[in-house]
PDB file of C-alpha atoms in Angstrom:
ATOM      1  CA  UNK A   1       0.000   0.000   0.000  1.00 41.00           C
ATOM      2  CA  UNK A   2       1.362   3.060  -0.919  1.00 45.00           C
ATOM      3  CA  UNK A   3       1.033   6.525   1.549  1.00 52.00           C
ATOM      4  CA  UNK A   4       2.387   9.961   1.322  1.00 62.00           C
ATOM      5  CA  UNK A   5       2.806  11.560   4.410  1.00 70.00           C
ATOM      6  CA  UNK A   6       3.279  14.785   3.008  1.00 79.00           C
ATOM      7  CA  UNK A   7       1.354  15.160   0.083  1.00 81.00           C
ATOM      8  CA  UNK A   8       1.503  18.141  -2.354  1.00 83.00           C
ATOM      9  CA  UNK A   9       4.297  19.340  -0.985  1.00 90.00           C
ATOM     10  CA  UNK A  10       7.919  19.296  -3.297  1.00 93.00           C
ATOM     11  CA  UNK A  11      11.416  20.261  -2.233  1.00 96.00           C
ATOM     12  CA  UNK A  12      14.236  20.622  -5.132  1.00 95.00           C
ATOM     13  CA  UNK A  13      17.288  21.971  -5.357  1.00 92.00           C
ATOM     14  CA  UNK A  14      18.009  25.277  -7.137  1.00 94.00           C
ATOM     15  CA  UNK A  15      21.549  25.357  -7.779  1.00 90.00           C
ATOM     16  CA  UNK A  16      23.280  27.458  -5.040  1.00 92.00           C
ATOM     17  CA  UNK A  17      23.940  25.147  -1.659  1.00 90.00           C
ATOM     18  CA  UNK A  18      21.885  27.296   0.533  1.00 94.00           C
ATOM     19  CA  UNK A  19      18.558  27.645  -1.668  1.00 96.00           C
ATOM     20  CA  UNK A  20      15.933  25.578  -1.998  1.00 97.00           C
ATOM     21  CA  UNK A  21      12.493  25.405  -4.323  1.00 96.00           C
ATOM     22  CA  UNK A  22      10.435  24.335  -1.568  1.00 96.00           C
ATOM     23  CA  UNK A  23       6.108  23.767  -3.432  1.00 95.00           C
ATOM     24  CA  UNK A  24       3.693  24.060  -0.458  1.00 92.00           C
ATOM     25  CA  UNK A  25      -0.427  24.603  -0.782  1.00 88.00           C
ATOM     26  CA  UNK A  26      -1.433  28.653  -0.240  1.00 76.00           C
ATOM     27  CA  UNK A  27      -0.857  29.423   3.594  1.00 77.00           C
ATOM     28  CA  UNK A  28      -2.348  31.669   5.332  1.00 80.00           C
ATOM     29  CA  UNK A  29      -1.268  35.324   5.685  1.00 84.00           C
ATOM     30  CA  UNK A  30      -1.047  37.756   8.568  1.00 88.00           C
ATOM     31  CA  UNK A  31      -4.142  39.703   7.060  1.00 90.00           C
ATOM     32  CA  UNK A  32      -6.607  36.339   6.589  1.00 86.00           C
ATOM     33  CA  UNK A  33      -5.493  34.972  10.184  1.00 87.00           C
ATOM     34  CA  UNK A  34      -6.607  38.097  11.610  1.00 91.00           C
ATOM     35  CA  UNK A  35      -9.588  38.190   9.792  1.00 91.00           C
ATOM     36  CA  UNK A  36     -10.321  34.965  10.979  1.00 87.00           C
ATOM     37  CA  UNK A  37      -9.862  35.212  14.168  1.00 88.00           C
ATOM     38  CA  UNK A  38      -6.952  32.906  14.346  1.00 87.00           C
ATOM     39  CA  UNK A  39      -4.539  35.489  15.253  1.00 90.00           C
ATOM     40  CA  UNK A  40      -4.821  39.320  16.861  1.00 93.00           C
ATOM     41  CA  UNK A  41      -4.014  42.034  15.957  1.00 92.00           C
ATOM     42  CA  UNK A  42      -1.333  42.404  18.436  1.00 93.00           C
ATOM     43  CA  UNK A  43       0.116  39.010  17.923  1.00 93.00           C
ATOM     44  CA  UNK A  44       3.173  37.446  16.761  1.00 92.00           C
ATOM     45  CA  UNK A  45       2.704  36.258  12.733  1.00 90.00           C
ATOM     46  CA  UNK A  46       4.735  33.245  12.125  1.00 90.00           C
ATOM     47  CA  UNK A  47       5.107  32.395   8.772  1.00 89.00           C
ATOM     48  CA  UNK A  48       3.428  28.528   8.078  1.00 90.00           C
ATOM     49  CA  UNK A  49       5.460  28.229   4.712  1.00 92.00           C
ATOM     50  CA  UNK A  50       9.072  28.478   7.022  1.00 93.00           C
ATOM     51  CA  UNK A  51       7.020  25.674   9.925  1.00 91.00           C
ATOM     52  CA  UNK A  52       5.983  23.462   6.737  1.00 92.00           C
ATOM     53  CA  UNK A  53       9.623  23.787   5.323  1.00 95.00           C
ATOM     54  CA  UNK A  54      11.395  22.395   8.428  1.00 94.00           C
ATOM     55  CA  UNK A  55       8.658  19.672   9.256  1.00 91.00           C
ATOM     56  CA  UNK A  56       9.172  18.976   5.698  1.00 92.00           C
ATOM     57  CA  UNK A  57      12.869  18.497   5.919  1.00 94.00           C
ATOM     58  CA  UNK A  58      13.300  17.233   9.213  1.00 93.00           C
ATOM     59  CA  UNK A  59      10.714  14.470   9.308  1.00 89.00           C
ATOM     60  CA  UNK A  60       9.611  13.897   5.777  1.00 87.00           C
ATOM     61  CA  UNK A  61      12.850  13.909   3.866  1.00 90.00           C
ATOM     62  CA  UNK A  62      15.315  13.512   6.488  1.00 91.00           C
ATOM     63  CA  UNK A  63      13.198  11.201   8.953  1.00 88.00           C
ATOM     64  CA  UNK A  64      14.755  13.814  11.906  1.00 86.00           C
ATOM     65  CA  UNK A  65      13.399  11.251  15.156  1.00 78.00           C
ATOM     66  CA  UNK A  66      10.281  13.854  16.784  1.00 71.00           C
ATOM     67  CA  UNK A  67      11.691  14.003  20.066  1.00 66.00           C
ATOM     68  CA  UNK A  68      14.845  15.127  18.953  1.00 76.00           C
ATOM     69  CA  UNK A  69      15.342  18.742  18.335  1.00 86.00           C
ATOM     70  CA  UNK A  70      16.122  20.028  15.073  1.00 91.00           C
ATOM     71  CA  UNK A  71      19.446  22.031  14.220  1.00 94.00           C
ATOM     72  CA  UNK A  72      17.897  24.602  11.595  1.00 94.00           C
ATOM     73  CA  UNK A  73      15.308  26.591  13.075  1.00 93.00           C
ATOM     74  CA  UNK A  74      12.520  29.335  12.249  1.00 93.00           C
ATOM     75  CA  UNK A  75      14.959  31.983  12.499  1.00 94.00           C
ATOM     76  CA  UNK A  76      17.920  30.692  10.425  1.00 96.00           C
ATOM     77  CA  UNK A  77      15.332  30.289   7.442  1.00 96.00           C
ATOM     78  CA  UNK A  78      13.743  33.078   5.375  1.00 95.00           C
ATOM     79  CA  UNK A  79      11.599  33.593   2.286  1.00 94.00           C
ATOM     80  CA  UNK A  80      13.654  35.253  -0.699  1.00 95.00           C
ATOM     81  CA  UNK A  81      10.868  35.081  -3.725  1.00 94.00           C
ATOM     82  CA  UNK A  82       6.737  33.510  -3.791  1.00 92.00           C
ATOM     83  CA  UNK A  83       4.872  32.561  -7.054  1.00 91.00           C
ATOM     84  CA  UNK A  84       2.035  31.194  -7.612  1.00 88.00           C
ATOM     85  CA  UNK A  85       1.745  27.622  -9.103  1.00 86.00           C
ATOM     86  CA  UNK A  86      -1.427  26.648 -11.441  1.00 81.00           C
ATOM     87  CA  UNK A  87      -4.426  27.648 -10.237  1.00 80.00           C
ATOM     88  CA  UNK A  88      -2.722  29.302  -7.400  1.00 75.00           C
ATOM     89  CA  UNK A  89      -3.997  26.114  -4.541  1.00 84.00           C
ATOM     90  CA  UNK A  90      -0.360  26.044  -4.013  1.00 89.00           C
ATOM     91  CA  UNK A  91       2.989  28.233  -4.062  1.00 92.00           C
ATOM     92  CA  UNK A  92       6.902  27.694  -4.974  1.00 94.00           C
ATOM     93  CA  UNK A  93       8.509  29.296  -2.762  1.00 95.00           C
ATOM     94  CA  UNK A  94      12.478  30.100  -2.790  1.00 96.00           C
ATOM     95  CA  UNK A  95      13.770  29.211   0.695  1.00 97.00           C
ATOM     96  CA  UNK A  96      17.865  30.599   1.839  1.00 97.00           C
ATOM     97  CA  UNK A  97      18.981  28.731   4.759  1.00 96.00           C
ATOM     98  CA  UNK A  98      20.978  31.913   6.466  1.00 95.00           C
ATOM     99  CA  UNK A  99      24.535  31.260   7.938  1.00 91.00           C
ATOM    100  CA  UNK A 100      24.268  33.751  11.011  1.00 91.00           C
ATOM    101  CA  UNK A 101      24.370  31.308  13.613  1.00 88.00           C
ATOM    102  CA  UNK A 102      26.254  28.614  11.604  1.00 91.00           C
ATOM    103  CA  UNK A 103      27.340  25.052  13.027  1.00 93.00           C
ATOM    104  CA  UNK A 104      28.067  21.785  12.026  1.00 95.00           C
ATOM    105  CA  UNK A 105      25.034  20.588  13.244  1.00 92.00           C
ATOM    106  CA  UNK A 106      23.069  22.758  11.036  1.00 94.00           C
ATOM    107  CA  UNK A 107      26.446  22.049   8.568  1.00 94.00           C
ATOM    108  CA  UNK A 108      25.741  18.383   8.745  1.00 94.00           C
ATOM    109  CA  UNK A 109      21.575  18.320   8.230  1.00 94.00           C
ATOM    110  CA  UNK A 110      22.405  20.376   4.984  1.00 95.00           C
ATOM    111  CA  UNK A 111      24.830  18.142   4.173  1.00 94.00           C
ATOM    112  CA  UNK A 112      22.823  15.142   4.389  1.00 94.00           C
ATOM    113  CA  UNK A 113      19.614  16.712   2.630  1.00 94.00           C
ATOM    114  CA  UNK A 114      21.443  17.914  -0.543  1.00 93.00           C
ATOM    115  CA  UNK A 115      22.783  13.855  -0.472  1.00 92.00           C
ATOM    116  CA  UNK A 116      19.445  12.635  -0.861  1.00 91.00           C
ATOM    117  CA  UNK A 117      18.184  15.309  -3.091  1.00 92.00           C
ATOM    118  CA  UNK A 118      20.936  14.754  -5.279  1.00 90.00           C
ATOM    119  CA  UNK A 119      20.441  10.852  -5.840  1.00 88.00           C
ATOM    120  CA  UNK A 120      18.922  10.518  -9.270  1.00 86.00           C
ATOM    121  CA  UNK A 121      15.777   8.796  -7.702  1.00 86.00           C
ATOM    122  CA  UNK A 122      14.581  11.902  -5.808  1.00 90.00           C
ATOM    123  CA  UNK A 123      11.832  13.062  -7.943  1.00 87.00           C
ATOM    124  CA  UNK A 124      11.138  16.336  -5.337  1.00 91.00           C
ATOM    125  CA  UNK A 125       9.315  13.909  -2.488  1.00 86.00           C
ATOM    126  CA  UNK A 126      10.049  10.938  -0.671  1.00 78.00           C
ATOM    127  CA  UNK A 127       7.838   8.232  -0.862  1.00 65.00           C
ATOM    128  CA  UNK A 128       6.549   6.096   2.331  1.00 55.00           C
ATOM    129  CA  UNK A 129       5.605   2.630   1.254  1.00 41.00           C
ATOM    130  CA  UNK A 130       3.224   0.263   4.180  1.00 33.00           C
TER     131      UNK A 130
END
């Protein structure tokens, strides 16, 4: 049986070591939260597209164990360009991994995602089999 645990969501490389084309559906913005009611006014906006990057990475790609804490967080990622992808349900975003607070933690989970995105099987997901 076959299962995708993250489905619709692609991750490819662009080229330069720290960039990434990272497809995720439409998330919400500052503006709609509010609107909502999700978020107020006064609140902190977190960006979903940099949370479903990382989760992405971390547990879909590089199968990162959950209790174990990450080495590339929220602030050591940030948005550089956004379009919009077909009938705009999702969005290909260009994702820069910054190098302010650089380590070979962070050094080695890079290192080990461009591996398996560079294997000529990697078709811009990984696929979970049952």
């Amino acid at each position: 049986m076959y299962l995708q645990r993250f489905p619709g969501l692609y991750l490819q490389n662009t080229g330069h070591s720290l960039c990434f084309s990272f497809v995720t559906y439409t998330p919400q913005s500052k503006e709609q939260m509010i609107a909502c009611g999700d978020l107020m006014e006064h609140e902190e906006y977190f960006n979903p597209v940099i949370f479903d990057f990382l989760l992405f990475v971390s547990e879909g790609i590089l199968g990162w164990p959950i209790a174990d804490l990450f080495p590339i967080g929220y602030d050591d990622v940030s948005i550089v360009a956004a379009r919009q992808r077909g009938s705009g349900v999702q969005h290909e975003y260009l994702i820069r991994i910054k190098q302010d607070h650089w380590n070979e933690s962070m050094d080695s989970a890079l290192t080990c995602l461009r591996t398996l995105m560079s294997d000529q099987s990697w078709r811009g997901r990984p696929i979970d089999n049952l």
